[in-house]
Short mmCIF file of C-alpha atoms in Angstrom, two decimals:
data_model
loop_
_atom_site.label_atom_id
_atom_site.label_comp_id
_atom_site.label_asym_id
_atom_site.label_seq_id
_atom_site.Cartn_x
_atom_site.Cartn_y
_atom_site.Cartn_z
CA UNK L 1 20.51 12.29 -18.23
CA UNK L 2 22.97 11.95 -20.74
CA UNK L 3 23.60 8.32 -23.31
CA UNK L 4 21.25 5.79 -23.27
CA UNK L 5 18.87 4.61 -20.54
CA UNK L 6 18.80 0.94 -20.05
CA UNK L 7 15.20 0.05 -20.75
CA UNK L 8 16.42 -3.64 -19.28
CA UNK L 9 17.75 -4.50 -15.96
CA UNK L 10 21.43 -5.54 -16.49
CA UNK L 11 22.24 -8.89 -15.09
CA UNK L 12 24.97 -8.96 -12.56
CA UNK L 13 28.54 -11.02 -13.04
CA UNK L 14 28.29 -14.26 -12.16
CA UNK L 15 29.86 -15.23 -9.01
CA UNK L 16 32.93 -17.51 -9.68
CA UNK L 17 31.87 -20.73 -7.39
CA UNK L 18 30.55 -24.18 -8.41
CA UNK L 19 27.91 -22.82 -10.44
CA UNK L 20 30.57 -21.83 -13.19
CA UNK L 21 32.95 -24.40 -12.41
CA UNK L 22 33.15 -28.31 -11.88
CA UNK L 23 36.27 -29.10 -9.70
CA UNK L 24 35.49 -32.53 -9.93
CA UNK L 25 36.19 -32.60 -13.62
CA UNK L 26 39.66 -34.06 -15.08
CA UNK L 27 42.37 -31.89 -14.20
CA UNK L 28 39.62 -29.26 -12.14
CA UNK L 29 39.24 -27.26 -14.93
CA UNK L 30 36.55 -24.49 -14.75
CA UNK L 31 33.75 -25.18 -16.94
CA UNK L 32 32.35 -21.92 -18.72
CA UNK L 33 29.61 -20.06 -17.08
CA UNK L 34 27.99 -19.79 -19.81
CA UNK L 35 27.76 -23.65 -20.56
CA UNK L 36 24.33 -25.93 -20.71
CA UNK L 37 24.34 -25.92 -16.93
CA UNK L 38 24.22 -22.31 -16.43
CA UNK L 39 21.23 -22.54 -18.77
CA UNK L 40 19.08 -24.96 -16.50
CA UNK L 41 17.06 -22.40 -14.08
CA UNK L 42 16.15 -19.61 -17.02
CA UNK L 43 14.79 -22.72 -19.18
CA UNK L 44 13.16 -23.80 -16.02
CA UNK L 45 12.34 -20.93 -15.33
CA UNK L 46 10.80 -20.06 -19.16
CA UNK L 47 9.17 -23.29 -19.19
CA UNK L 48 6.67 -22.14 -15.85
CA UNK L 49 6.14 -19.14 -17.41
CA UNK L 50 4.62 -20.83 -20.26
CA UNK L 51 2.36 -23.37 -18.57
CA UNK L 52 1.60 -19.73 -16.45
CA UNK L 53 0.66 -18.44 -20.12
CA UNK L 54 -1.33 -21.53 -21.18
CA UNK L 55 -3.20 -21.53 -17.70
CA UNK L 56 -3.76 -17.52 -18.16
CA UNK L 57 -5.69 -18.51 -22.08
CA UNK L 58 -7.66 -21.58 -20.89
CA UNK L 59 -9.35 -19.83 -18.28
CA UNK L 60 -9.51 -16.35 -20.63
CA UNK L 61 -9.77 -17.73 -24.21
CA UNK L 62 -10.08 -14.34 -25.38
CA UNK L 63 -6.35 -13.31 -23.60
CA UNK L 64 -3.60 -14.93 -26.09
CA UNK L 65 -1.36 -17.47 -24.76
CA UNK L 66 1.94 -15.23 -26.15
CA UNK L 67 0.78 -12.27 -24.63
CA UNK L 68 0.31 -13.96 -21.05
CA UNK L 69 3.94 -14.71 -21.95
CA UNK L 70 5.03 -11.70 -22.35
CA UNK L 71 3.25 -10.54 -19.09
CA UNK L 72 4.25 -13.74 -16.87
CA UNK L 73 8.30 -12.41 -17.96
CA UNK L 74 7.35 -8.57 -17.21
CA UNK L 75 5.88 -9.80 -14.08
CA UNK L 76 8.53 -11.87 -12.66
CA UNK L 77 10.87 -9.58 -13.48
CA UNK L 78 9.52 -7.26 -10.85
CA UNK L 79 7.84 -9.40 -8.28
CA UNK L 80 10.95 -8.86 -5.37
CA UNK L 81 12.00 -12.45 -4.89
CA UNK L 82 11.52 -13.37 -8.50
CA UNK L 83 13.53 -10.92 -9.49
CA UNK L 84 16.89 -11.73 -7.93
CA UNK L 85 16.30 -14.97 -9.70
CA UNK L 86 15.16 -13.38 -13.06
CA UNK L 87 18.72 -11.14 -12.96
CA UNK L 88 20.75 -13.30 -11.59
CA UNK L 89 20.89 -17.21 -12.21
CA UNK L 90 17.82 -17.71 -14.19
CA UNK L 91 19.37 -14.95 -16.58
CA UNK L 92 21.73 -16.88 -19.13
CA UNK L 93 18.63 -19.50 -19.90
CA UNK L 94 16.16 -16.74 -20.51
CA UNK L 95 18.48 -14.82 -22.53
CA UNK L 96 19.10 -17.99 -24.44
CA UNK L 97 15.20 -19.12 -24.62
CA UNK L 98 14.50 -15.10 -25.80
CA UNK L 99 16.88 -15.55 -28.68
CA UNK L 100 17.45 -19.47 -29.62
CA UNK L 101 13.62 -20.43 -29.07
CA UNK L 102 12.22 -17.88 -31.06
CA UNK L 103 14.35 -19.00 -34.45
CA UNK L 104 13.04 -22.32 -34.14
CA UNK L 105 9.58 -20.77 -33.05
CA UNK L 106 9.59 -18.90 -36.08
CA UNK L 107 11.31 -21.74 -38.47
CA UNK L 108 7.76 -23.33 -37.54
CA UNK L 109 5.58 -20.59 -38.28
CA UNK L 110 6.35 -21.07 -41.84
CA UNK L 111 4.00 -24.50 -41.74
CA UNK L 112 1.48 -22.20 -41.45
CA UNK L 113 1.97 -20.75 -44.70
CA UNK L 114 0.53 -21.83 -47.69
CA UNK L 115 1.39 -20.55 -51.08
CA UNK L 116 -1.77 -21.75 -52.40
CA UNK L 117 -4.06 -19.47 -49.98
CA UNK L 118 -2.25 -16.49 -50.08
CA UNK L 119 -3.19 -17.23 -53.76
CA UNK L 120 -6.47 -17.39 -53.03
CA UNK L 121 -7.24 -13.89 -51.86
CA UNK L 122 -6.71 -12.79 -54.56
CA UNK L 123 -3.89 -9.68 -56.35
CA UNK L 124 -5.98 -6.82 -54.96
CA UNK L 125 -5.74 -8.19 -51.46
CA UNK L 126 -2.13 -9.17 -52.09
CA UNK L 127 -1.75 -5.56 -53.16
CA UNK L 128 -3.27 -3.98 -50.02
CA UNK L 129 -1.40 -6.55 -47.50
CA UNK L 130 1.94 -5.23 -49.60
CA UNK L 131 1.18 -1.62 -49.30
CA UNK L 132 -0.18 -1.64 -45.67
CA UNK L 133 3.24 -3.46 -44.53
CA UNK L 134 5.52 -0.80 -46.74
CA UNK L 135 3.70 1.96 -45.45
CA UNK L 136 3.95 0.85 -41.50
CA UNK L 137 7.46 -0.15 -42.26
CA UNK L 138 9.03 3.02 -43.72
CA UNK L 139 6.71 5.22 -41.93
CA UNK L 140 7.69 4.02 -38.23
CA UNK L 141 11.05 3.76 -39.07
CA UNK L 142 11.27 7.54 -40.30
CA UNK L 143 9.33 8.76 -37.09
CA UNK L 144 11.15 6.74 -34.75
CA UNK L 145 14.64 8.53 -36.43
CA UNK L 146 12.80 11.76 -36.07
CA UNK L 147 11.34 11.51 -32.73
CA UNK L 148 15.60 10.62 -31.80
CA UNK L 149 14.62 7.26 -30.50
CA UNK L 150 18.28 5.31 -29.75
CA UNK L 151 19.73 1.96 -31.36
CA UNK L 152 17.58 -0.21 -32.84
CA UNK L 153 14.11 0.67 -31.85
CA UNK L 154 12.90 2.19 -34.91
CA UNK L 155 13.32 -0.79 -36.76
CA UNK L 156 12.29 -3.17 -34.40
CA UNK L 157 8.82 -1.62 -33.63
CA UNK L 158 8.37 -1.23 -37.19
CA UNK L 159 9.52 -4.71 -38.01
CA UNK L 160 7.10 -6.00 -34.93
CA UNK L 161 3.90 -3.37 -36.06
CA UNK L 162 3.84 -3.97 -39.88
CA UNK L 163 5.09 -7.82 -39.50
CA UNK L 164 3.86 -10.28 -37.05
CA UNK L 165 4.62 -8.63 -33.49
CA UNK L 166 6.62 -9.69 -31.43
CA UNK L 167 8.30 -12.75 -33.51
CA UNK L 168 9.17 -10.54 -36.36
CA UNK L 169 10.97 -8.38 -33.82
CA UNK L 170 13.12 -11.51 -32.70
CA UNK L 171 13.69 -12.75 -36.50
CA UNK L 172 14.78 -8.78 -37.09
CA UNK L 173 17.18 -8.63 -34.61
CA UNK L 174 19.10 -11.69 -35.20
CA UNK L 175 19.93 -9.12 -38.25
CA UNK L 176 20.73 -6.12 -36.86
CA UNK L 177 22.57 -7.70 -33.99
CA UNK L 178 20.54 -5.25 -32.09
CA UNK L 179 21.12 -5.20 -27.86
CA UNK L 180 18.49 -6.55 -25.44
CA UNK L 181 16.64 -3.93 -24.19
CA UNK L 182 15.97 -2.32 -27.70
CA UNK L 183 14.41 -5.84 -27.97
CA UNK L 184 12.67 -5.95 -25.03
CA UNK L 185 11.59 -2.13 -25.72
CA UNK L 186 10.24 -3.14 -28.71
CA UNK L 187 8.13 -6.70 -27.63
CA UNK L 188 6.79 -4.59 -25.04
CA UNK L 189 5.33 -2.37 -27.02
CA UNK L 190 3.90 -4.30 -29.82
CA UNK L 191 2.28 -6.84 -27.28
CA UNK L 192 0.77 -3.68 -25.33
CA UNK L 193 -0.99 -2.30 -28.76
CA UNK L 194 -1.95 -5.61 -29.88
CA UNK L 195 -3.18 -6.32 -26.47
CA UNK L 196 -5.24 -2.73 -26.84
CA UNK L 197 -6.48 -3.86 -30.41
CA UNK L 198 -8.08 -7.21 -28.88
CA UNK L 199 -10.36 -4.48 -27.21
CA UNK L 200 -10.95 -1.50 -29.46
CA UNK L 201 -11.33 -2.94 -33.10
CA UNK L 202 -14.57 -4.59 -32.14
CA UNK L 203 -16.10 -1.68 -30.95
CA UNK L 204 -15.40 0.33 -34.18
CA UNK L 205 -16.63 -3.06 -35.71
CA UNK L 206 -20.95 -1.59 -35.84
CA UNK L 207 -19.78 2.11 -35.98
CA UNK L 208 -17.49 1.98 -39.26
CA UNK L 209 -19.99 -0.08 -40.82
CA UNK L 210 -17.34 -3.21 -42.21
CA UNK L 211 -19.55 -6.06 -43.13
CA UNK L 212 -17.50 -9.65 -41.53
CA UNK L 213 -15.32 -10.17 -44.65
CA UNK L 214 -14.06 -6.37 -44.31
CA UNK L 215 -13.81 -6.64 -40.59
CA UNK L 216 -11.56 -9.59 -40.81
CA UNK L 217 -9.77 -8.51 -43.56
CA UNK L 218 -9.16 -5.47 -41.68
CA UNK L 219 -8.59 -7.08 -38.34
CA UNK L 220 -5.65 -9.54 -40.32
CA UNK L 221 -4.05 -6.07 -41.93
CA UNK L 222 -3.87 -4.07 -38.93
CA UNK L 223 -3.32 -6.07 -35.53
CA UNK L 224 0.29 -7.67 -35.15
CA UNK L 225 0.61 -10.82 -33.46
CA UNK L 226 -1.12 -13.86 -34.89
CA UNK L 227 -2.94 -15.01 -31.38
CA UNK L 228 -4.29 -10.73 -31.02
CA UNK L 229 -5.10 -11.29 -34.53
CA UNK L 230 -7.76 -14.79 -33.49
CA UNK L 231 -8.91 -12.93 -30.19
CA UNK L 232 -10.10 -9.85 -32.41
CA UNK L 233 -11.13 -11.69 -35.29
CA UNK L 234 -13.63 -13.96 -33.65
CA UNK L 235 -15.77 -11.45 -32.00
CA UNK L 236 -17.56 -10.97 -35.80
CA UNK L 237 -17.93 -14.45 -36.28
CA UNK L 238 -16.24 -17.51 -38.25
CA UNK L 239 -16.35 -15.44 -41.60
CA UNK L 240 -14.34 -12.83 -39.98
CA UNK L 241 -12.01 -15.19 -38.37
CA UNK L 242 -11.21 -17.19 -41.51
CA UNK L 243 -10.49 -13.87 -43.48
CA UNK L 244 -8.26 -12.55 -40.63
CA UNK L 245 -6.17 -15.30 -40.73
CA UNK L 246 -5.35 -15.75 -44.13
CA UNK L 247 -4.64 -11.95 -44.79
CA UNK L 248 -2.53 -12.13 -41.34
CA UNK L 249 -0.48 -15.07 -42.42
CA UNK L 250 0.22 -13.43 -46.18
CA UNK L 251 1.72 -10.55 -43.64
CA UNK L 252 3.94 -13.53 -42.25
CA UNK L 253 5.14 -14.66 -45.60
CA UNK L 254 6.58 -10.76 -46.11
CA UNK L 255 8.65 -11.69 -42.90
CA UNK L 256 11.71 -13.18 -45.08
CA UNK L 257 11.92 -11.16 -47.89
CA UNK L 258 11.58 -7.76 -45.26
CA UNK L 259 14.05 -9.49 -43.71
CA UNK L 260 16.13 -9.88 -46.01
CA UNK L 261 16.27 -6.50 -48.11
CA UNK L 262 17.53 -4.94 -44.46
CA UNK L 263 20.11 -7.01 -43.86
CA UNK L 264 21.72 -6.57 -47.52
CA UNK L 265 20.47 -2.84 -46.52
CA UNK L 266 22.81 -3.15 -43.68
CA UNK L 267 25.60 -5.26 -45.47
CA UNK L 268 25.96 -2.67 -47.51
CA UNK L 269 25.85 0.77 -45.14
CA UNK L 270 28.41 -1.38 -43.04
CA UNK L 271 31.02 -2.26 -45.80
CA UNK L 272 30.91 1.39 -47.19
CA UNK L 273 31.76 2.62 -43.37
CA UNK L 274 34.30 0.38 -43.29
CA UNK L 275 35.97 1.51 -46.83
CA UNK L 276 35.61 4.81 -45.53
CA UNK L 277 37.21 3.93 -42.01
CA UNK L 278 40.13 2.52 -44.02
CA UNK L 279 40.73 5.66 -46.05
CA UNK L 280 40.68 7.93 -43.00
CA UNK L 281 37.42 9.70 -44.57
CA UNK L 282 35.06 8.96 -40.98
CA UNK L 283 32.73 5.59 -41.09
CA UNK L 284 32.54 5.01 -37.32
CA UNK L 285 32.00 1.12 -36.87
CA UNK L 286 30.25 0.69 -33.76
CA UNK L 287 31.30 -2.09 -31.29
CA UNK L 288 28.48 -4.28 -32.59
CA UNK L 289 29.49 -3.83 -35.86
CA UNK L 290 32.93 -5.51 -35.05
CA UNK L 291 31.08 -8.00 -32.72
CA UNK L 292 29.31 -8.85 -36.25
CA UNK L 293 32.66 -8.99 -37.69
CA UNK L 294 31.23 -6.32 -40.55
CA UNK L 295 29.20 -9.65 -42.00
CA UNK L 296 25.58 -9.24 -41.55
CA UNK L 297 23.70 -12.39 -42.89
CA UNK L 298 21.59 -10.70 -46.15
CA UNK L 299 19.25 -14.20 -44.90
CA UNK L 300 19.84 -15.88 -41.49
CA UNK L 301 19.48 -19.65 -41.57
CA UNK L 302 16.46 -19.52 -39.45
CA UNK L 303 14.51 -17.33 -41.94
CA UNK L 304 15.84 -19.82 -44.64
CA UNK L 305 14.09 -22.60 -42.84
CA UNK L 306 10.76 -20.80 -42.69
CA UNK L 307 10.89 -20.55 -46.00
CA UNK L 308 11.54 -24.23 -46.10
CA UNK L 309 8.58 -24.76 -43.68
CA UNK L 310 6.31 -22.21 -46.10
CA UNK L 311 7.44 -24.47 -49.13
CA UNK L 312 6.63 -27.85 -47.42
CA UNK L 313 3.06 -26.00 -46.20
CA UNK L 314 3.05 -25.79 -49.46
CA UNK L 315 3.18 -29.02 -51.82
CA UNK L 316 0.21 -30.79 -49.77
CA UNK L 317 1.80 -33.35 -48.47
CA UNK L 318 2.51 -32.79 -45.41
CA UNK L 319 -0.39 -34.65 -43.18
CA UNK L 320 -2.51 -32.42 -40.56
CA UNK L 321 -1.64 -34.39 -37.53
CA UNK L 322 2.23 -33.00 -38.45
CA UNK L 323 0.54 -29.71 -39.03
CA UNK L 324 -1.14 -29.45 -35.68
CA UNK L 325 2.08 -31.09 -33.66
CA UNK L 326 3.76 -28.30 -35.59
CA UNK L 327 1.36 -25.59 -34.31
CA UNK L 328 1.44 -26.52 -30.75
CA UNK L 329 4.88 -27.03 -31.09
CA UNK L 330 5.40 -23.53 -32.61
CA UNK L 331 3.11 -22.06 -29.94
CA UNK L 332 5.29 -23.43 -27.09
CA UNK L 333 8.34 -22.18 -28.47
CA UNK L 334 7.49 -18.74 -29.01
CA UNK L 335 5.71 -18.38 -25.68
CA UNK L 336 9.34 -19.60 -24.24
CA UNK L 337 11.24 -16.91 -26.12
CA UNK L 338 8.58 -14.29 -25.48
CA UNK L 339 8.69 -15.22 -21.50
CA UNK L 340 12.51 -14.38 -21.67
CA UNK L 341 12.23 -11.68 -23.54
CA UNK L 342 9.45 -9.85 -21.07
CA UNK L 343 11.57 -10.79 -18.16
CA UNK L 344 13.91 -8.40 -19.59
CA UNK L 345 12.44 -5.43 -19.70
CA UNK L 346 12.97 -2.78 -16.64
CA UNK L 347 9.18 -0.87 -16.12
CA UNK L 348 11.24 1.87 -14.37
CA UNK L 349 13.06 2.85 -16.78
CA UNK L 350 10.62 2.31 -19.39
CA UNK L 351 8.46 4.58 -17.93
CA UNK L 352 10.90 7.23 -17.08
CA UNK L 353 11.94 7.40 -20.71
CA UNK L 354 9.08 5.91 -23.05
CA UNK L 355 7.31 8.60 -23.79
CA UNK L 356 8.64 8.68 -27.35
CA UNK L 357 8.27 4.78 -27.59
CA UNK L 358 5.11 5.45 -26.99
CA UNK L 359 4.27 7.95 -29.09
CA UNK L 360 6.00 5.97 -31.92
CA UNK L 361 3.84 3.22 -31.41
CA UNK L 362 0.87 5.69 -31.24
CA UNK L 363 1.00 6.75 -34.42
CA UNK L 364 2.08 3.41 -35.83
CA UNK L 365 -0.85 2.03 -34.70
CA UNK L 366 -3.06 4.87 -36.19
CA UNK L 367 -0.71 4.62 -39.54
CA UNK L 368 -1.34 0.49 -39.83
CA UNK L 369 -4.74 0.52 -38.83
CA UNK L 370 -5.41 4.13 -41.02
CA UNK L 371 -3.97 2.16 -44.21
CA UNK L 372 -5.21 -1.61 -43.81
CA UNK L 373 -9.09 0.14 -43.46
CA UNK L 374 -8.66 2.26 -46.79
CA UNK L 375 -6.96 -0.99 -48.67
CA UNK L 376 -10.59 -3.13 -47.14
CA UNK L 377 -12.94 -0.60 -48.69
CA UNK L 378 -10.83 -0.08 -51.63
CA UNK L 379 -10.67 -3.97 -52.43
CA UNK L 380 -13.67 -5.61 -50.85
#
């Protein structure tokens, strides 16, 4: 098979009848498909995916509400009359809740974020969190090159493995201007490792003899999405589950600067191909390069805002109540986006041609956890 397999079904065209237009509007003009309207059954359609989610974790605490999310989407995608929906009408408003919900999703994770506890674990933790998230970073990113995985997907999974999961891999892509189903690719695999972890870690908990501040420390260094992160943690105890937290949310705060240094990374590689276009010397601009208009953000105004949220986390003053709104609020969002993103991804195809995803996320897996347990007994 030759190019790129779609690891996403493709929605069809919309069919040009009152659902893109509004004859009764002044003069009959059509109305854009793409409009709030078009929106309405994908939000709907998001929105019962969530309370889905949130039924899923109230009657299995220990199964996070954002992965049901991500399952409820995979599910629905693939459930025969769902699917017509899921490809069809509902597609626009889950495309829209997979992209536009997770910024402000992620704008609010930055209330979790305080300056002052990071502080508090102290520069050898720091240290470790730094070196664990550099490691997974580069690392996956090199293997997934190597290993000849297409578009975006190294960076993605590496972004979702060494970050936060799969929110890091929406706040990444809004970057790279990356395509759907190296999105969807990429959520799907983070959210089946970190889904794994919830199970394994606490078995190696007794046999690789980590006392609960190492375990948690460990646990907060090496499993990717902040809810996996709670559902591992707590099996050792509230010791564990404090530690696991904090060191997981100093791996959050690494989200803008990472962030960040690849999109002036990509700035950068994209002006010189350009210059080098120009002079007749080769620089191939790819079609989402001149989507992107050559003018990747260096910091989108979404991660600007978390940083906003981290610095208002910070000073104090903001009262709990907000704080807890904010959480639920947060939660909500990102189960949204993560709904619409998991309704995009194709299992088909996936399986046909994920052998190398998976093997990438193998090893990143074996690379994050590998590192995070050296940095617990080298610092605890």
């Amino acid at each position: 098979m030759s190019g790129r397999t779609a690891a996403v079904a493709k929605a069809p065209e919309p069919a040009r009848t009152g659902a893109g237009t509004n004859p009764g509007a002044a003069g009959g003009a059509p109305r854009p498909a793409g409009g709030p309207r078009a929106k309405l059954p994908g939000l709907a359609a998001a929105a019962a995916g969530v309370a889905l989610a949130w039924a899923v974790h109230r009657l299995l605490p220990g199964v996070p509400m954002l992965t049901a999310a991500v399952v409820a989407g995979v599910v629905a995608a693939h459930v025969p009359r769902l699917r017509t929906v899921v490809r069809g009408a509902a597609r626009p408003g889950l495309t829209y809740a997979g992209k536009r919900l997770m910024r402000v999703g992620v704008v609010l994770l930055g209330l979790s974020v305080g300056l002052d506890d990071i502080a508090g674990l102290g520069w050898e933790t720091v240290a470790m969190v730094v070196c664990t998230v550099a490691a997974t970073f580069a690392g996956t990113v090199w293997l997934g090159r190597r290993l000849g995985l297409p578009g975006d997907q190294p960076l993605l999974i590496a972004t979702g493995y060494s970050i936060c999961g799969a929110s890091a891999v929406g706040a990444m892509s809004d970057v790279s201007g990356s395509e759907e189903e190296d999105v969807a690719t990429a959520v799907a695999m983070v959210t089946l490792c970190g889904t794994l972890a919830i199970v394994v870690l606490p078995l190696l908990h007794g046999p690789l003899g980590l006392d609960a501040t190492q375990f948690g420390r460990w646990v907060g260094a090496g499993v990717h999405d902040v809810g996996q992160v709670v559902a591992t943690a707590q099996t050792a105890g509230p010791t564990a589950l404090r530690e696991a937290v904090l060191v997981k949310l100093m791996r959050v705060a690494m989200l803008a600067p990472l962030v960040a240094s690849v999109g002036l990374a990509l700035r950068r590689r994209r002006r010189e191909d350009a210059a080098r276009a120009a002079d007749g010397t080769g620089g191939d601009i790819g079609a989402r390069d001149v989507r992107a208009g050559g003018r990747t953000p260096i910091v989108p105004l979404f991660v600007v805002g978390f940083l906003v949220m981290v610095a208002m986390r910070s000073t104090g003053l903001v009262p709990h109540s907000a704080l807890d709104l904010a959480h639920h609020a947060q939660e909500l969002l990102l189960a949204a986006a993560l709904v619409g993103l998991g309704s995009a991804v194709h299992l088909p195809s996936l399986v046909r041609d994920g052998g190398r995803v998976a093997a990438l996320g193998l090893c990143s897996w074996i690379v994050i956890a590998g590192v995070s347990y050296g940095g617990v007994l080298l610092t605890t």
